[in-house]
Coordinates of C-alpha atoms and ligand atoms in Angstrom, one line a residue:
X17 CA 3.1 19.7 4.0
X18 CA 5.3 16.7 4.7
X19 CA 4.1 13.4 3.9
X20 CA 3.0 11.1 7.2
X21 CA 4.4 7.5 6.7
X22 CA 4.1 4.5 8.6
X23 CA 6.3 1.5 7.5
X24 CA 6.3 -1.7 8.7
X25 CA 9.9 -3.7 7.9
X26 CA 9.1 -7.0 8.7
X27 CA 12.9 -8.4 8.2
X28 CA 13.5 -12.0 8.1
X29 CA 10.1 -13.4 9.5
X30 CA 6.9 -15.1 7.7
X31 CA 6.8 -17.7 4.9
X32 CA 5.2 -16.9 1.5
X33 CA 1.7 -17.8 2.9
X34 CA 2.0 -15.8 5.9
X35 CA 3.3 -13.0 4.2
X36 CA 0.5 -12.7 1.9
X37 CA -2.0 -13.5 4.9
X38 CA -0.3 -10.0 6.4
X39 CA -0.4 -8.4 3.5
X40 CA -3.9 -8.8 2.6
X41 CA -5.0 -8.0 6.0
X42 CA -3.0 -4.4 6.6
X43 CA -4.6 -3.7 2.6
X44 CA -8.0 -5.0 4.0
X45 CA -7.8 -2.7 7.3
X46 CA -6.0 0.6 4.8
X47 CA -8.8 0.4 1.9
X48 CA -11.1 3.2 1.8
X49 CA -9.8 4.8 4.4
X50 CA -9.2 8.4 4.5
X51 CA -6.0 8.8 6.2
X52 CA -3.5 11.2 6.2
X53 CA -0.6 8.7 6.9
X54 CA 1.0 6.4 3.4
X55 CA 1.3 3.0 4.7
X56 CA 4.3 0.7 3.9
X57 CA 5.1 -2.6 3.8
X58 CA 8.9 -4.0 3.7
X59 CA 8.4 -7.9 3.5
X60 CA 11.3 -10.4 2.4
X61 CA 12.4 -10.2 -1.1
X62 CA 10.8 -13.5 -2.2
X63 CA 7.3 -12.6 -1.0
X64 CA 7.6 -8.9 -3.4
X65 CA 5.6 -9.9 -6.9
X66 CA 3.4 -12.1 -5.6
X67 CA 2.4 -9.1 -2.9
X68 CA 2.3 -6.7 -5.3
X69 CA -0.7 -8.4 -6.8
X70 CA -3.0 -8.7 -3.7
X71 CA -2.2 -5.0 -2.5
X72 CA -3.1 -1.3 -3.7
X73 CA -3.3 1.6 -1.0
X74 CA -0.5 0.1 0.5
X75 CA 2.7 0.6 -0.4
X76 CA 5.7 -1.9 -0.9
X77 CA 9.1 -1.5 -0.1
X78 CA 12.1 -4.0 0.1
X79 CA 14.2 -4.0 2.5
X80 CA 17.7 -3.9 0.9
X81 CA 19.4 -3.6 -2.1
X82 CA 22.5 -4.5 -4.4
X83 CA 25.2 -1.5 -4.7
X84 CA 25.6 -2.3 -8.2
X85 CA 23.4 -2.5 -11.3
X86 CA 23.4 -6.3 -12.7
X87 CA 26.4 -8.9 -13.1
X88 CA 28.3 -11.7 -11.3
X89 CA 27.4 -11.1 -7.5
X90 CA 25.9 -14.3 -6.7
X91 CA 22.9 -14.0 -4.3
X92 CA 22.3 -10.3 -4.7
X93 CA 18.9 -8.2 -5.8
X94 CA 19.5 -5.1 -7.9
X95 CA 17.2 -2.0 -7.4
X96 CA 16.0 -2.6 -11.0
X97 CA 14.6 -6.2 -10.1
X98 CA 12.8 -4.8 -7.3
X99 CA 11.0 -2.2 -9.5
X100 CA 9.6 -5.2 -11.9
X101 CA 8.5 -7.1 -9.1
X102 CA 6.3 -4.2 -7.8
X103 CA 8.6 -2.0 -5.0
X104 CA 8.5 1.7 -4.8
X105 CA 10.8 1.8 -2.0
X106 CA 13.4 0.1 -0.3
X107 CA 15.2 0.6 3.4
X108 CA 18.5 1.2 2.7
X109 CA 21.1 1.9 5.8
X110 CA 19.3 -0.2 8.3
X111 CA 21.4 -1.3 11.7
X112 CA 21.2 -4.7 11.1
X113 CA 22.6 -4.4 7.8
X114 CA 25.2 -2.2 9.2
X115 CA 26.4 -4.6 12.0
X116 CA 25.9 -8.1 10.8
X117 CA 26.8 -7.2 6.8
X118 CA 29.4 -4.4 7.7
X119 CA 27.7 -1.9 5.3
X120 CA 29.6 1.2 5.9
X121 CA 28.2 4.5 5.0
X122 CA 30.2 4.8 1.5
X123 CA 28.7 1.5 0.3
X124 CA 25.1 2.4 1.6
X125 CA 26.0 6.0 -0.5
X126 CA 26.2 3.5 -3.8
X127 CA 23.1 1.5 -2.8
X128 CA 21.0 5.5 -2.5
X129 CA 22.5 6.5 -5.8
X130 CA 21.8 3.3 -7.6
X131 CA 17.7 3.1 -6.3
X132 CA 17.2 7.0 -6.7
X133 CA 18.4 6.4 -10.3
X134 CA 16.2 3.3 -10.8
X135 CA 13.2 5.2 -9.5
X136 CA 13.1 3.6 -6.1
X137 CA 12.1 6.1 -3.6
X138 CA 14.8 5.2 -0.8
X139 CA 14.4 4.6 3.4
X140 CA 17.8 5.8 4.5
X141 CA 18.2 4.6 7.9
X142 CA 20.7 6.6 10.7
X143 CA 21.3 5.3 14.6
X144 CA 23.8 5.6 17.3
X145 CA 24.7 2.9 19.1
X146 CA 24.1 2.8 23.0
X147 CA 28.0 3.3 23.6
X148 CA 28.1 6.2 21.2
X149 CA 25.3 7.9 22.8
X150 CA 26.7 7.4 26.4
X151 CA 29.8 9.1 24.9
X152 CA 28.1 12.1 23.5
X153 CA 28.9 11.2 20.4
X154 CA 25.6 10.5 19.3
X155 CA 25.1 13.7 16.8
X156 CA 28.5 13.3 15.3
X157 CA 27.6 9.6 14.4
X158 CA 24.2 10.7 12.5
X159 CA 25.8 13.8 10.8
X160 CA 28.6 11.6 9.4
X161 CA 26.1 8.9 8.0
X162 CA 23.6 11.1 6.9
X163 CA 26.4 13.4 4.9
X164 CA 28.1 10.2 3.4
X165 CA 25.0 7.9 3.0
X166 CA 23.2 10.4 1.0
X167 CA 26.2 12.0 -0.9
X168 CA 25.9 13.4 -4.6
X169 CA 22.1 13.6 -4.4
X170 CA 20.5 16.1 -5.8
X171 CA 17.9 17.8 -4.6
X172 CA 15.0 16.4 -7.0
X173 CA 16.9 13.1 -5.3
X174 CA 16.0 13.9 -1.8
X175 CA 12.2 15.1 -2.6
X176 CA 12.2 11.1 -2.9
X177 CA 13.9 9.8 0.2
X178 CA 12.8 9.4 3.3
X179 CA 14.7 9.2 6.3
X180 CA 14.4 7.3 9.5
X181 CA 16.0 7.3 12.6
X182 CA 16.2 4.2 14.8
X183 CA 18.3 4.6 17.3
X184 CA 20.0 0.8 17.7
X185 CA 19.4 0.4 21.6
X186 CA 15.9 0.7 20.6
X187 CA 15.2 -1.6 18.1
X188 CA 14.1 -4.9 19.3
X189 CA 14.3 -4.3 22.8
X190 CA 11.4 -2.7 24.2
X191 CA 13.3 0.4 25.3
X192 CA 11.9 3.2 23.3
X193 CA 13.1 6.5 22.9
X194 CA 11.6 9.2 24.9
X195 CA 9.6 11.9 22.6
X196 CA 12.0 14.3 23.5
X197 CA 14.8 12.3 22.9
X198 CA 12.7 11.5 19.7
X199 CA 12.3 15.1 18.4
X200 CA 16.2 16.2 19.3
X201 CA 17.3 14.1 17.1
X202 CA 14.7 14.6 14.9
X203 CA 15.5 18.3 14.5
X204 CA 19.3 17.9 14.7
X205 CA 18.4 15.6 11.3
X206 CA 16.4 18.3 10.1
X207 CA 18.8 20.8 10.8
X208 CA 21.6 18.9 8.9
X209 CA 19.9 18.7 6.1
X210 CA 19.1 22.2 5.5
X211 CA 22.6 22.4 5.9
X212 CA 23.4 20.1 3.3
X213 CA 20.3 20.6 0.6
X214 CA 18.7 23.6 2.1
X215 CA 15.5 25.0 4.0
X216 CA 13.2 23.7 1.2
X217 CA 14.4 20.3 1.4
X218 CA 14.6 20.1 5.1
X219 CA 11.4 21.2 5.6
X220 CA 10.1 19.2 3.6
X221 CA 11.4 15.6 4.0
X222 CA 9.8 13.1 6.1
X223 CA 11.7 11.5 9.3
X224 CA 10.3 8.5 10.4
X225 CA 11.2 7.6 13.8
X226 CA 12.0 3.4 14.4
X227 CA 12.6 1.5 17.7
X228 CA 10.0 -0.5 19.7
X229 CA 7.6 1.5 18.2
X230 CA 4.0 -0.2 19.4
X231 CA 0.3 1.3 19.7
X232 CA 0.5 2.2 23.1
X233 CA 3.3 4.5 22.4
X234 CA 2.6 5.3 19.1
X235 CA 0.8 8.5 19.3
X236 CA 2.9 10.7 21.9
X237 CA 6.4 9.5 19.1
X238 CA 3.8 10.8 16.5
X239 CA 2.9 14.2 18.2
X240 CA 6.1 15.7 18.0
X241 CA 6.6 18.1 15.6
X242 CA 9.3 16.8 13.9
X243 CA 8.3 12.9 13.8
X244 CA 6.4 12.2 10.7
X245 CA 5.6 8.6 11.4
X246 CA 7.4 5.1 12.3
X247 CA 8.8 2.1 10.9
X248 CA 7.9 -0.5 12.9
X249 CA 9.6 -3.8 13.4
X250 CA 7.9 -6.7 15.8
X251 CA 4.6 -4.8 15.6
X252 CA 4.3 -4.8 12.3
X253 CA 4.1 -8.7 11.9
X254 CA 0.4 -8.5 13.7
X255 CA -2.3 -6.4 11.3
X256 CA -4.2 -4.9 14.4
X257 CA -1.1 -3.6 15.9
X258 CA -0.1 -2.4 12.9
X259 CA -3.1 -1.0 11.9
X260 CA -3.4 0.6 15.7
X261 CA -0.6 2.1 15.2
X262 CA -1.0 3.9 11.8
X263 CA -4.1 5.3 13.6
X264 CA -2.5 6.7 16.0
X265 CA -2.3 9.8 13.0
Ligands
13P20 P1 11.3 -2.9 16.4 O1 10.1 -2.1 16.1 O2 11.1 -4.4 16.5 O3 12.1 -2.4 17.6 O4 12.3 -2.7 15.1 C1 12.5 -1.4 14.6 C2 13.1 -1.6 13.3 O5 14.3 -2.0 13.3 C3 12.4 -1.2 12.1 O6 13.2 -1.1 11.0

């Protein structure tokens, strides 16, 4: 059985006081709760420890990471400091980090080995561009990230990473992707990594779909047999949506 996971990244939004506000409300509306879905949380790196304390069935992720262990690179957070300050996962690959930071695939390949080997469990993050799909190059771009980006993991590696396609005309813009355009890709993601780790790993490894994911579409993404949950952007940043939305399992 694959694990369900919805993930909320909520990238560069909410103070320290709103974070924790957030925080303690998606915990508030998770605890108890039998659910078959893990829920995640990505908030900014500053709001981390202080999160960790007022959180326990859900799960806390960052949202990036350093490519290299500790030294002299002014302003940047190793996987190892995310561990001590309470993460057990970290988005790693996302399109904004891609386009505005020009993180190529062989540095995002250093970030994945560097958090799998400081026991963060990584969100590896693949997309085509709108251009790249209109040119019917969409499954070359995802096949080349996914065999780069996760390059030189083993398999014990991969029983830890998560994957998650957004695809980058989606995010933020209220155009979501069609379930069928959903579970294509899905599959072809699938199908890529049996060829890279084998059936055992494909079959096993949860692919989260991203893109102006919301509750009211939320459930037909979710039903589609390859689609083993979200990470959600702007609707992560309201609890009830949120919340709505990891019901949809
Ligand atoms: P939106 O849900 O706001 O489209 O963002 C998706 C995303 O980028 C999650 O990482």
């Amino acid at each position: 059985m694959r694990k369900k996971i919805v993930a909320g990244n909520w990238k560069m939004n909410t103070d320290l006081h709103e974070g924790l506000e957030l925080a303690k409300a998606v915990e508030e509306a998770s605890q108890g709760k039998k659910r078959d879905a893990i829920v995640i949380i990505a908030p900014p790196f500053t709001h981390l420890a202080k999160i960790s304390e007022v959180i326990s069935d859900v799960k806390l992720s960052a949202q990036n990471c350093a490519s290299e262990e500790s030294g002299a690179f002014t302003g940047e957070v190793s996987p190892a400091m995310l561990r001590s300050s309470g993460a057990e996962y970290v988005i790693i690959g996302h399109s904004e980090r891609r386009t505005y930071y020009h993180e190529e695939n062989v540095v995002l390949n250093r970030k994945m080995r560097l958090a799998v080997s400081n026991g963060l469990k990584p969100v590896f993050c693949c997309g085509e561009m709108l251009e790249e799909r209109e040119a019917g190059v969409l499954f070359d771009v995802i096949k080349e990230q996914l065999k780069v980006g996760l390059d030189g993991l083993s398999e014990k590696d991969i029983a830890n990473v998560v994957i998650a396609y957004e695809p980058v005309w989606a995010i933020g813009t209220g155009v979501t992707a069609s379930p069928d355009q959903a579970q294509e890709m899905h599959r072809f993601i699938r199908d890529v990594l049996e060829e890279l780790f084998g059936h055992d790993v494909a079959a096993s490894t949860t692919i989260l779909y991203g893109g102006s994911c919301k509750p009211s579409n939320a459930k037909e993404l979710f039903s589609n047999p390859d689609v083993d949950g979200g990470l959600i952007g702007g609707a992560s940043l309201k609890a009830e949506d949120f919340i709505q939305i990891v019901n949809a399992f």
